[in-house]
XYZ file of C-alpha atoms in Angstrom:
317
model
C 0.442 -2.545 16.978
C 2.766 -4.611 14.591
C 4.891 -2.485 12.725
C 4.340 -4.026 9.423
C 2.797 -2.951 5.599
C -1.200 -4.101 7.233
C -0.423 -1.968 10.135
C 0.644 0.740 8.244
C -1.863 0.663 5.702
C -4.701 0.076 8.538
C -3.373 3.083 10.361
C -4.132 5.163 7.085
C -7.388 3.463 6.325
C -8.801 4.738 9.674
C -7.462 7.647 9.454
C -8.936 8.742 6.524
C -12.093 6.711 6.235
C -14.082 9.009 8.250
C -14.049 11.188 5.646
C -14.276 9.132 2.733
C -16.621 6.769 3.699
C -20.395 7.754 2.393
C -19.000 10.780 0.631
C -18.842 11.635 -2.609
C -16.077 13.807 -4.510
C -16.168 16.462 -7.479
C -16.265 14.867 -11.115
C -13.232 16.248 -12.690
C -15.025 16.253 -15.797
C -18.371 17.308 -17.253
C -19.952 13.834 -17.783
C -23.365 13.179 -19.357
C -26.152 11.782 -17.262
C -26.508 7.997 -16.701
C -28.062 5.970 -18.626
C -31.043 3.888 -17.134
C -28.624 0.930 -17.516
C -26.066 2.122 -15.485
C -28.364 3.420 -13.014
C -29.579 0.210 -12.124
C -26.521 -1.074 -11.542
C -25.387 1.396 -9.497
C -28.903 1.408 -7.387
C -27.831 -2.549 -7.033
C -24.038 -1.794 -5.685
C -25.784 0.720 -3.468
C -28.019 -2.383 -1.686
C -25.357 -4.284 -1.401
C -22.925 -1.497 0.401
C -25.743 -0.674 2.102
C -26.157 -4.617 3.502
C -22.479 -5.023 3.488
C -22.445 -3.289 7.173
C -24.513 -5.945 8.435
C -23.735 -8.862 6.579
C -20.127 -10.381 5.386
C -22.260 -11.833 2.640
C -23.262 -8.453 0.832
C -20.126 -7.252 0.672
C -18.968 -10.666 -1.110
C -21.401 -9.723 -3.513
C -20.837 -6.164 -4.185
C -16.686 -6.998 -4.796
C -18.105 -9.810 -7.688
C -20.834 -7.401 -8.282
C -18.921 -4.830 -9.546
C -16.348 -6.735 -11.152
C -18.780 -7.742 -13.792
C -20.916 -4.551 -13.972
C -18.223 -1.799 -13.602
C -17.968 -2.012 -17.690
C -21.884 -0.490 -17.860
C -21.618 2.690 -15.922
C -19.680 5.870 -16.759
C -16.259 7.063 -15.063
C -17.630 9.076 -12.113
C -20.002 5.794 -10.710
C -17.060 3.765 -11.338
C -14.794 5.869 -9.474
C -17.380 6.334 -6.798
C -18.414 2.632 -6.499
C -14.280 1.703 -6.849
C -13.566 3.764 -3.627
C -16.754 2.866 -1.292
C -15.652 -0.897 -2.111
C -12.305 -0.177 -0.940
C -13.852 1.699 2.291
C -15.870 -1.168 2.922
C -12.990 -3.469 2.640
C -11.019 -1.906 5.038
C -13.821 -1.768 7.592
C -13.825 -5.271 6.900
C -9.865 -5.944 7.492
C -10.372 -4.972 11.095
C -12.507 -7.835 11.890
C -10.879 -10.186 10.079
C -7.637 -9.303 11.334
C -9.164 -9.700 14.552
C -10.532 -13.375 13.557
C -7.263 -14.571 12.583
C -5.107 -13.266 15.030
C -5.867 -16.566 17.648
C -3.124 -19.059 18.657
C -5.261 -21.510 16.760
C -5.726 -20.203 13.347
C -1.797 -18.570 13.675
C -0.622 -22.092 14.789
C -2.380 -23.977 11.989
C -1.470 -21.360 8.968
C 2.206 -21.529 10.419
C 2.374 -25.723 10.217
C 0.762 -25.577 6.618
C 3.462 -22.955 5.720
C 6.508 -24.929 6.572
C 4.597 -28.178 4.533
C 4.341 -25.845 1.610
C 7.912 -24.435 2.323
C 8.506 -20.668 2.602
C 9.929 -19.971 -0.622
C 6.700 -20.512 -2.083
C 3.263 -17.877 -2.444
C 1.338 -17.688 -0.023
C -1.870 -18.838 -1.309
C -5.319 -19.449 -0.569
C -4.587 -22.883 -2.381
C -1.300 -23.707 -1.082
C -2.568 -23.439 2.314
C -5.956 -25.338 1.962
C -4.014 -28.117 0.638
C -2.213 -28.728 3.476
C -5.279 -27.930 6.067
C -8.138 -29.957 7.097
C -9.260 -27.989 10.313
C -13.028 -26.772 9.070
C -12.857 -23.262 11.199
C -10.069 -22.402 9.764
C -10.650 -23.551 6.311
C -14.141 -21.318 6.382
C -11.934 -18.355 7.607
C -9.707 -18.542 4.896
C -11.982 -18.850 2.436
C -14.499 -16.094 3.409
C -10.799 -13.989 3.251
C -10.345 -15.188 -0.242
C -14.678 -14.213 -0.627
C -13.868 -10.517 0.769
C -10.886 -9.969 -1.812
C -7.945 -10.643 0.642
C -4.763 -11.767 0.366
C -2.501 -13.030 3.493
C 0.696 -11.830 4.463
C 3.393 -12.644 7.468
C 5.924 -10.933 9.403
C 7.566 -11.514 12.414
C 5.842 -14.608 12.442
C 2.412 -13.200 12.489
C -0.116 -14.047 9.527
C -2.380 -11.471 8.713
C -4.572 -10.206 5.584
C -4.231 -7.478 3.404
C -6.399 -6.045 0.216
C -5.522 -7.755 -2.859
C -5.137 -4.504 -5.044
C -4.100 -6.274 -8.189
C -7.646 -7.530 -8.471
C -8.416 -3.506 -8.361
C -6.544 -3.396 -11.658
C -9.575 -4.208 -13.684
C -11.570 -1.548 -12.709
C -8.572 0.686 -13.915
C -10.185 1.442 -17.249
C -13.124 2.471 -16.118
C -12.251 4.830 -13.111
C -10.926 8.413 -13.311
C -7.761 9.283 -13.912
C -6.469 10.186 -10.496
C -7.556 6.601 -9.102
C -6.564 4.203 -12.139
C -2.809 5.628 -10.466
C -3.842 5.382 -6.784
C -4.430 1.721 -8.056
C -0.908 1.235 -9.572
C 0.543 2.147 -6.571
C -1.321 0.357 -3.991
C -1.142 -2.683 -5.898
C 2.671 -2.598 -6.169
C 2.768 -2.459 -2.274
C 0.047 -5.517 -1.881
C 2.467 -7.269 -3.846
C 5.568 -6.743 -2.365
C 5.527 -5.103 0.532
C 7.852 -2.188 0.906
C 9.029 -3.294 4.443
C 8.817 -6.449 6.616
C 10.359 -7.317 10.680
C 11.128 -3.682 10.139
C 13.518 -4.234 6.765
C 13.606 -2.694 3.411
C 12.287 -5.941 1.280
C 12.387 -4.852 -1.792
C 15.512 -2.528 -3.690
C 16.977 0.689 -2.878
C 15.963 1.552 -6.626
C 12.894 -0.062 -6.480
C 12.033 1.686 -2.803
C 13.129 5.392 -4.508
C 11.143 4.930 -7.471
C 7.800 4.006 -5.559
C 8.222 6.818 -3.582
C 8.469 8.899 -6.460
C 5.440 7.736 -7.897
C 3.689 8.947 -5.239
C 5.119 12.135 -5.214
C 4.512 12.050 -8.582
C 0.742 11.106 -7.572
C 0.318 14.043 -5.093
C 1.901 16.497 -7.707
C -0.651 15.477 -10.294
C -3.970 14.802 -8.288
C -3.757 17.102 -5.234
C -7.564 17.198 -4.408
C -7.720 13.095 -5.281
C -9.614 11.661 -2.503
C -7.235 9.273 -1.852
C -4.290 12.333 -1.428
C -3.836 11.626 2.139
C -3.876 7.747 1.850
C -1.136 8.651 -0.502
C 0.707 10.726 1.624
C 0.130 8.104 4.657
C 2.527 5.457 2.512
C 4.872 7.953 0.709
C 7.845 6.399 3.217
C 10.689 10.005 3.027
C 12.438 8.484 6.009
C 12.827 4.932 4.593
C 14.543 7.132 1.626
C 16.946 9.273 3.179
C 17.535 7.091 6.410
C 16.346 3.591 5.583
C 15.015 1.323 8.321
C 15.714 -0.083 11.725
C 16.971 -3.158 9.918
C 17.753 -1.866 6.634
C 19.612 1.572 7.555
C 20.993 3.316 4.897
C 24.293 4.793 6.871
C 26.421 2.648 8.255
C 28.409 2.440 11.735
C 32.040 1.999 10.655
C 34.274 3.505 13.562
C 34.186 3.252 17.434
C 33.240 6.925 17.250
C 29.859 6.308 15.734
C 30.769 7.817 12.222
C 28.420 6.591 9.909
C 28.742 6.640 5.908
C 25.809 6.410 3.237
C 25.707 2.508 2.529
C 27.566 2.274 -1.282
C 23.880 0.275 -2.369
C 21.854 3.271 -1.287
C 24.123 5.860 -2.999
C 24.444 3.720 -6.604
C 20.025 3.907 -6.059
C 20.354 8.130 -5.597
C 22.400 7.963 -8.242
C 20.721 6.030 -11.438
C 17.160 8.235 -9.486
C 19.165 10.829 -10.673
C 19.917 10.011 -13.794
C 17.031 8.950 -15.122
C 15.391 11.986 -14.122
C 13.400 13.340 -17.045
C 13.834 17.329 -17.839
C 11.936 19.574 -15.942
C 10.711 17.170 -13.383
C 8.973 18.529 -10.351
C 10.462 16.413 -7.282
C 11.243 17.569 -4.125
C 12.589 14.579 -3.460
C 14.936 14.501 -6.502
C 15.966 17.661 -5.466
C 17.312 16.906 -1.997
C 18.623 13.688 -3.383
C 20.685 16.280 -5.475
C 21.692 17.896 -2.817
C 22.836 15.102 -0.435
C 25.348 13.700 -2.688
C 26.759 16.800 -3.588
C 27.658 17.293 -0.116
C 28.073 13.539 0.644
C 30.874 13.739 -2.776
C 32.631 16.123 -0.558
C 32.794 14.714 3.093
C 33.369 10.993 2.309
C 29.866 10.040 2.407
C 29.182 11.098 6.288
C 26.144 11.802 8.002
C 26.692 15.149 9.333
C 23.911 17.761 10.932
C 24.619 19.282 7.267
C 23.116 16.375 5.707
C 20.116 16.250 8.323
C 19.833 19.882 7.676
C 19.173 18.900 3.676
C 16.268 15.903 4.272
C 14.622 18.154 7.220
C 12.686 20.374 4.484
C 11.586 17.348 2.614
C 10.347 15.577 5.742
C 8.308 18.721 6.903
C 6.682 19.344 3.590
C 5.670 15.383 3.173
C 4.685 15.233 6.939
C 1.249 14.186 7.882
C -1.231 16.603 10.033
């Protein structure tokens, strides 16, 4: 499998969507009953989820569907209705995954790219622009229908749920998934990693992983705890990537010291820590440099000893 954010994210989404797929969760509030108005139009999402398994089409029109209706039903629907869209999307992501993953559609998105040059988005428009093929021009668009937004690495091009179109639902959802939102739209847009390297800043990697600690500490029975838990990336923290490590080799003995980047990131994580914070990881990161002050920055089996707590604890079963 490519190692890359869709692979990672895929590998969660069938992990947990056995379980979350046709389910339903506890209200965490006492809400009163629907009105008829909202029932009908969550009776009408429920066709079109319902059609969605048979037909591309349905599920096109239960993502527009319910970003025009999502306003006229009450918290829990909304939540509900958010999270089966997102299930059926990622059922979805499979196949299309599958679609575009040909020599032929890779080969044409990859000539378009270099037209449009690399330093620019990725975009549906971008790329249509520069392509006349009618297969592929159908496949991207019916990506662009289901909600998707495309991605490379490695030199593969591949789609991923645009989460930032989830943000307008965040109003209107419970609590628990208006921040399950946040953070899955930061990764859709920017990727954490990519040709297995940290993209994005030490500072910026810390603080998303502290969100979703922050997440897990705050929602523990969400239903999207284990998706959660799936991206919350410890080892990219304490040990960076294959690309991106954060120690360094710097002697013919294999000594390696915490990359000065990496430590100024543990550092400002640190200090903007508010009082009385619960983090585990804030803790160890506490830890570490106190010992890393002391034995010029090494990675010893004293510092492994430190992050091996935090790794169990955040480990998935």
């Amino acid at each position: 499998m490519r190692l890359k954010y869709t692979a990672i994210t895929r590998i969660c989404a069938v992990t947990v969507i056995a379980t979350v797929i046709g389910t339903t969760f506890a209200p965490q509030t006492t809400l009163a009953a629907p009105v008829p108005a909202s029932k009908a139009v969550y009776h009408q999402f429920q066709t079109y989820r319902t059609e969605a398994a048979k037909s591309t089409e349905s599920l096109v029109k239960a993502r527009k569907y319910l970003m025009n209706h999502i306003d006229k039903v009450g918290p829990w629907q909304a939540t509900l209705m958010t999270l089966q869209l997102e299930n059926m999307q990622n059922v979805k992501l499979a196949d299309m995954d599958q679609k575009m993953y040909t020599e032929h559609f890779q080969q044409a998105l990859s000539h378009a790219h270099e037209k449009i040059e690399y330093e620019q988005n990725l975009t549906y428009s971008n790329l249509l622009k520069e392509i006349k093929d009618p297969a592929v021009r159908k496949l991207l668009q019916e990506a662009s229908d289901l909600g998707f937004k495309l991605e490379t690495s490695e030199g593969i091009y591949y789609p991923i749920i645009n989460y930032e179109i989830y943000k307008k639902f965040k109003p209107f959802v419970q609590a628990d998934i208006a921040s399950y939102i946040d953070i899955m739209a930061a990764e859709s847009n920017q990727m954490t990693t990519s040709d297995a390297g940290i993209v994005i800043p030490w500072s910026e990697l810390i603080q998303r992983t502290l969100d979703k600690e922050a997440f897990l500490n705050k929602f523990p029975n969400s239903n999207r705890t284990t998706m959660v838990k799936h991206l919350l990336f410890v080892e990219y923290v304490f040990y960076g990537s294959d690309n991106t490590p954060a120690y360094d080799w710097y002697t013919d003995d294999e000594t390696r010291t915490l990359v000065p980047d990496v430590k100024q990131a543990y550092e400002k994580a640190l200090s903007k820590r508010e009082p009385d914070t619960k983090s585990l990881i804030l803790d160890t990161l506490e830890q570490l440099l106190q010992v890393l002050n002391q034995n010029k920055n090494e990675l010893t089996p004293e510092i492994r000893k430190i992050i091996e707590p935090v790794q169990q604890h955040y480990a998935v079963e």
